Amino acid sequence: MTEVSKEEFGVIPGQGNVEKWKLKSQSVTVEIISLGCIITSLKTKDKNGEMDDIVLGFDSLEGYLTNPRYFGAVVGRVANRIAGGRFAIDGREYQLAVNNGPNALHGGLKGFDKAVWECEGTADGVRLSLISPAGEEGYPGELSASVTYCLLGNTLTVQYQATASQATPINLTNHSYFNLAGHGTPDIYDHQVSINADAYLPVDNTMIPTGEVRAVEGTPFDLRKPVLIGLRLEEVPGPGFDHNFCLSSPGAPHRNGPAPGCTTHRVAGFWR
């Protein structure tokens, strides 16, 4: 059974109250705020039954208002970059606000991460909803979006839904940063990661895919078997892993966790 509760987290002038919702099972506790659907805390047990927070976040609202890294937030309308902030639908071209060099990133100057969403509790979680007006950040059509967090036992499910008044791009995701060793460990270099992908998309110097689909075989992007993140990062050109992976089995889990010998032995699996 999941306990669901809420409290006030803070106030944003002109936007109103920000709520914090807590979802608690026997082994996991998740905290979510209505600003940006942000996961502020995700506490889980280690092999010794000790609880620790495994996502990066802030204790106060002020940290999220000044944070440029999208900690824990739902980003949209479109996650990742749109080259030049331009696209065409049905023969009509649209120009978005640009906020990452020449490109539009994570929804633009005021994406979904900066909006205060409406919240409604459910039996096992919370449903957050938002209406994005037509033309917001340059996107066509009015968009109604919802994000539902559901906690059952050890499993946190995030469900995204959206409908629009006309054709528009939509690509929502959660932007949490994980450290499965907990806040007492300063980095994740000793974590292992695996992604079941036979190919990835190379990028240009503004992090836009070049159009090539390249096999991971023989490259630092071959994560089909568990590898240490710290060692592999030394081989990746540029700022690190900021690439699209072409999943071989989209329904299969992609796992990461500390290396053997780590005291926590936490492992996380991600599905889409």
Short mmCIF file of C-alpha atoms in Angstrom, two decimals:
data_model
loop_
_atom_site.label_atom_id
_atom_site.label_comp_id
_atom_site.label_asym_id
_atom_site.label_seq_id
_atom_site.Cartn_x
_atom_site.Cartn_y
_atom_site.Cartn_z
CA MET A 1 0.00 0.00 0.00
CA THR A 2 1.19 3.52 -0.82
CA GLU A 3 0.72 6.46 1.54
CA VAL A 4 -0.02 9.72 -0.32
CA SER A 5 0.23 13.11 1.40
CA LYS A 6 0.85 16.76 0.50
CA GLU A 7 2.10 20.00 2.04
CA GLU A 8 3.09 23.49 0.92
CA PHE A 9 6.65 23.79 -0.43
CA GLY A 10 6.75 27.52 -1.14
CA VAL A 11 5.24 30.41 -3.08
CA ILE A 12 6.27 31.88 -6.44
CA PRO A 13 5.11 35.48 -6.91
CA GLY A 14 2.69 35.64 -9.81
CA GLN A 15 2.39 31.84 -10.04
CA GLY A 16 1.01 30.93 -6.63
CA ASN A 17 1.63 28.13 -4.15
CA VAL A 18 3.93 25.22 -4.90
CA GLU A 19 2.78 21.91 -3.41
CA LYS A 20 4.96 19.00 -2.35
CA TRP A 21 3.50 15.50 -2.62
CA LYS A 22 4.98 12.51 -0.80
CA LEU A 23 4.46 8.92 -1.99
CA LYS A 24 5.61 6.29 0.50
CA SER A 25 5.76 2.50 0.28
CA GLN A 26 7.54 0.09 2.62
CA SER A 27 10.84 0.47 0.76
CA VAL A 28 10.65 3.71 -1.28
CA THR A 29 9.72 7.33 -0.57
CA VAL A 30 9.28 9.83 -3.43
CA GLU A 31 8.74 13.57 -3.10
CA ILE A 32 7.37 15.61 -6.03
CA ILE A 33 6.60 19.32 -6.27
CA SER A 34 4.06 21.01 -8.51
CA LEU A 35 6.74 23.27 -10.02
CA GLY A 36 7.83 21.40 -13.14
CA CYS A 37 6.59 18.03 -11.77
CA ILE A 38 10.04 17.92 -10.14
CA ILE A 39 11.16 14.81 -8.25
CA THR A 40 12.95 16.46 -5.34
CA SER A 41 13.80 13.26 -3.47
CA LEU A 42 13.78 9.51 -4.09
CA LYS A 43 14.79 7.49 -1.06
CA THR A 44 15.41 3.74 -1.27
CA LYS A 45 16.93 1.06 0.92
CA ASP A 46 20.41 -0.36 0.38
CA LYS A 47 21.44 -3.97 0.99
CA ASN A 48 21.56 -3.26 4.74
CA GLY A 49 18.10 -1.71 4.81
CA GLU A 50 19.42 1.84 5.21
CA MET A 51 17.48 4.59 3.40
CA ASP A 52 19.23 7.25 1.32
CA ASP A 53 18.28 9.79 -1.32
CA ILE A 54 19.45 8.70 -4.79
CA VAL A 55 18.53 11.77 -6.88
CA LEU A 56 20.02 15.26 -6.92
CA GLY A 57 17.84 18.09 -5.68
CA PHE A 58 17.41 21.04 -3.34
CA ASP A 59 15.83 21.38 0.09
CA SER A 60 14.12 24.68 -0.75
CA LEU A 61 12.14 26.22 -3.60
CA GLU A 62 14.80 28.88 -4.18
CA GLY A 63 17.29 26.28 -5.40
CA TYR A 64 14.96 25.18 -8.19
CA LEU A 65 14.16 28.74 -9.28
CA THR A 66 17.84 29.44 -9.98
CA ASN A 67 18.96 25.98 -11.15
CA PRO A 68 19.92 25.73 -14.85
CA ARG A 69 20.32 21.93 -14.85
CA TYR A 70 16.64 20.87 -14.81
CA PHE A 71 17.12 18.74 -11.66
CA GLY A 72 14.27 16.22 -11.46
CA ALA A 73 11.95 18.17 -13.77
CA VAL A 74 9.60 17.18 -16.57
CA VAL A 75 10.85 19.01 -19.67
CA GLY A 76 8.77 19.95 -22.71
CA ARG A 77 7.09 20.54 -24.98
CA VAL A 78 10.11 18.85 -26.57
CA ALA A 79 12.97 17.33 -24.59
CA ASN A 80 16.47 17.73 -26.04
CA ARG A 81 17.42 20.13 -28.84
CA ILE A 82 15.68 21.38 -31.97
CA ALA A 83 18.24 22.66 -34.48
CA GLY A 84 17.99 26.41 -34.92
CA GLY A 85 14.70 26.29 -33.04
CA ARG A 86 13.00 25.68 -36.40
CA PHE A 87 10.71 22.98 -37.78
CA ALA A 88 7.93 22.61 -40.35
CA ILE A 89 4.54 20.87 -40.10
CA ASP A 90 2.17 20.52 -43.05
CA GLY A 91 4.25 22.94 -45.09
CA ARG A 92 4.25 25.69 -42.46
CA GLU A 93 7.48 26.73 -40.76
CA TYR A 94 7.68 27.59 -37.08
CA GLN A 95 10.40 29.48 -35.19
CA LEU A 96 10.85 28.72 -31.50
CA ALA A 97 12.61 30.67 -28.80
CA VAL A 98 16.29 29.60 -28.69
CA ASN A 99 17.99 29.09 -25.34
CA ASN A 100 21.00 26.83 -26.00
CA GLY A 101 23.35 28.55 -28.41
CA PRO A 102 21.56 28.52 -31.77
CA ASN A 103 19.11 25.81 -30.70
CA ALA A 104 15.93 25.36 -28.66
CA LEU A 105 16.45 23.09 -25.64
CA HIS A 106 13.92 21.37 -23.35
CA GLY A 107 10.97 23.55 -24.35
CA GLY A 108 12.69 26.92 -24.59
CA LEU A 109 13.06 29.92 -22.31
CA LYS A 110 9.99 28.98 -20.26
CA GLY A 111 9.45 25.28 -20.67
CA PHE A 112 7.25 22.93 -18.67
CA ASP A 113 9.92 22.74 -15.96
CA LYS A 114 9.16 26.36 -15.01
CA ALA A 115 5.37 26.01 -14.86
CA VAL A 116 3.31 25.30 -11.73
CA TRP A 117 1.10 22.31 -12.52
CA GLU A 118 -2.33 21.47 -11.09
CA CYS A 119 -2.23 18.42 -8.80
CA GLU A 120 -4.70 15.69 -7.91
CA GLY A 121 -3.99 12.77 -5.61
CA THR A 122 -4.64 9.20 -6.74
CA ALA A 123 -4.78 5.91 -4.84
CA ASP A 124 -1.06 5.26 -5.35
CA GLY A 125 0.36 8.60 -6.44
CA VAL A 126 -0.35 12.02 -7.90
CA ARG A 127 -1.51 13.32 -11.27
CA LEU A 128 -0.24 16.72 -12.44
CA SER A 129 -1.82 18.60 -15.35
CA LEU A 130 -1.01 21.68 -17.41
CA ILE A 131 -2.45 23.65 -20.33
CA SER A 132 0.13 25.19 -22.67
CA PRO A 133 -1.45 27.99 -24.74
CA ALA A 134 -1.17 28.07 -28.52
CA GLY A 135 1.99 29.91 -29.53
CA GLU A 136 3.78 29.43 -26.20
CA GLU A 137 7.54 29.44 -26.92
CA GLY A 138 6.57 29.41 -30.62
CA TYR A 139 4.83 26.01 -30.63
CA PRO A 140 1.57 25.61 -32.57
CA GLY A 141 -1.71 24.60 -30.96
CA GLU A 142 -3.03 24.53 -27.41
CA LEU A 143 -1.66 21.50 -25.58
CA SER A 144 -3.19 19.73 -22.58
CA ALA A 145 -0.57 17.61 -20.81
CA SER A 146 -0.60 15.38 -17.74
CA VAL A 147 2.06 13.48 -15.83
CA THR A 148 1.11 10.75 -13.37
CA TYR A 149 3.53 9.38 -10.77
CA CYS A 150 2.52 6.01 -9.32
CA LEU A 151 4.47 4.16 -6.61
CA LEU A 152 3.82 0.44 -6.09
CA GLY A 153 6.36 -1.36 -3.92
CA ASN A 154 9.81 -0.79 -5.43
CA THR A 155 8.48 0.49 -8.77
CA LEU A 156 7.93 4.15 -9.65
CA THR A 157 5.93 4.57 -12.86
CA VAL A 158 5.77 7.87 -14.74
CA GLN A 159 2.98 8.15 -17.33
CA TYR A 160 2.82 11.02 -19.82
CA GLN A 161 -0.29 12.03 -21.78
CA ALA A 162 -0.93 14.97 -24.10
CA THR A 163 -3.57 16.16 -26.55
CA ALA A 164 -3.34 19.19 -28.84
CA SER A 165 -5.74 21.38 -30.80
CA GLN A 166 -3.53 21.01 -33.90
CA ALA A 167 -0.44 19.13 -35.04
CA THR A 168 2.53 19.96 -32.81
CA PRO A 169 5.71 18.18 -31.68
CA ILE A 170 5.61 16.65 -28.21
CA ASN A 171 8.36 14.70 -26.43
CA LEU A 172 8.15 14.73 -22.64
CA THR A 173 10.66 13.18 -20.26
CA ASN A 174 11.90 13.41 -16.68
CA HIS A 175 15.33 14.99 -16.17
CA SER A 176 16.42 13.40 -12.87
CA TYR A 177 20.09 12.90 -12.00
CA PHE A 178 20.77 9.64 -10.16
CA ASN A 179 23.48 8.65 -7.69
CA LEU A 180 22.62 5.15 -6.51
CA ALA A 181 25.29 5.29 -3.82
CA GLY A 182 23.40 8.12 -2.10
CA HIS A 183 24.24 11.68 -1.13
CA GLY A 184 27.26 10.62 0.91
CA THR A 185 29.14 9.69 -2.27
CA PRO A 186 30.32 12.70 -4.33
CA ASP A 187 30.25 11.15 -7.82
CA ILE A 188 29.06 8.17 -9.88
CA TYR A 189 32.36 7.18 -11.49
CA ASP A 190 32.19 3.73 -9.87
CA HIS A 191 28.66 3.07 -11.16
CA GLN A 192 28.06 0.49 -13.86
CA VAL A 193 25.72 1.22 -16.76
CA SER A 194 24.28 -0.87 -19.58
CA ILE A 195 22.07 0.18 -22.51
CA ASN A 196 20.73 -2.41 -24.95
CA ALA A 197 21.49 -0.40 -28.10
CA ASP A 198 23.36 -1.51 -31.23
CA ALA A 199 23.62 2.04 -32.64
CA TYR A 200 23.78 5.68 -31.60
CA LEU A 201 23.50 9.10 -33.27
CA PRO A 202 26.71 11.16 -33.60
CA VAL A 203 26.29 14.91 -32.99
CA ASP A 204 27.81 18.14 -34.30
CA ASN A 205 29.51 20.82 -32.19
CA THR A 206 26.12 22.17 -31.02
CA MET A 207 24.97 18.66 -29.98
CA ILE A 208 22.55 18.23 -32.90
CA PRO A 209 22.47 14.74 -34.53
CA THR A 210 24.30 14.76 -37.86
CA GLY A 211 21.85 12.34 -39.50
CA GLU A 212 24.23 9.38 -39.34
CA VAL A 213 23.20 6.22 -37.49
CA ARG A 214 26.47 4.65 -36.33
CA ALA A 215 27.06 1.18 -34.88
CA VAL A 216 28.30 1.19 -31.28
CA GLU A 217 30.67 -1.71 -31.98
CA GLY A 218 34.25 -0.64 -31.29
CA THR A 219 33.25 2.78 -29.87
CA PRO A 220 32.96 4.19 -26.32
CA PHE A 221 29.18 4.09 -26.86
CA ASP A 222 29.06 0.29 -26.72
CA LEU A 223 27.18 -0.14 -23.44
CA ARG A 224 25.54 -3.44 -24.27
CA LYS A 225 27.44 -5.03 -21.39
CA PRO A 226 27.88 -3.32 -18.01
CA VAL A 227 30.83 -0.89 -17.93
CA LEU A 228 32.20 1.53 -15.35
CA ILE A 229 30.98 5.04 -16.10
CA GLY A 230 34.17 6.69 -14.89
CA LEU A 231 36.46 4.69 -17.15
CA ARG A 232 34.19 4.99 -20.17
CA LEU A 233 33.82 8.77 -19.80
CA GLU A 234 37.57 9.10 -20.34
CA GLU A 235 37.07 7.71 -23.85
CA VAL A 236 34.02 9.76 -24.88
CA PRO A 237 34.83 12.87 -26.96
CA GLY A 238 33.38 16.25 -26.02
CA PRO A 239 31.35 16.88 -22.86
CA GLY A 240 30.44 13.20 -22.31
CA PHE A 241 27.33 11.14 -22.99
CA ASP A 242 24.73 13.48 -24.52
CA HIS A 243 23.63 11.32 -27.43
CA ASN A 244 20.60 9.38 -28.60
CA PHE A 245 20.91 5.59 -28.37
CA CYS A 246 18.91 3.45 -30.82
CA LEU A 247 17.42 0.82 -28.53
CA SER A 248 17.53 -2.75 -29.81
CA SER A 249 14.63 -3.84 -27.58
CA PRO A 250 12.58 -0.78 -26.55
CA GLY A 251 10.61 -2.73 -23.96
CA ALA A 252 13.67 -4.21 -22.25
CA PRO A 253 15.13 -2.66 -19.08
CA HIS A 254 18.29 -0.55 -19.17
CA ARG A 255 20.14 -0.88 -15.90
CA ASN A 256 22.68 1.00 -13.89
CA GLY A 257 24.10 0.58 -10.43
CA PRO A 258 27.29 0.72 -8.36
CA ALA A 259 30.07 -1.68 -9.24
CA PRO A 260 30.59 -4.93 -7.34
CA GLY A 261 32.09 -4.18 -3.95
CA CYS A 262 30.10 -0.96 -3.42
CA THR A 263 28.50 -0.92 0.02
CA THR A 264 24.97 -0.02 -1.16
CA HIS A 265 24.31 -2.61 -3.90
CA ARG A 266 21.45 -0.53 -5.31
CA VAL A 267 20.43 -1.28 -8.91
CA ALA A 268 17.94 0.69 -11.03
CA GLY A 269 16.20 -0.41 -14.21
CA PHE A 270 14.52 1.96 -16.68
CA TRP A 271 11.81 1.08 -19.22
CA ARG A 272 10.06 3.11 -21.90
#
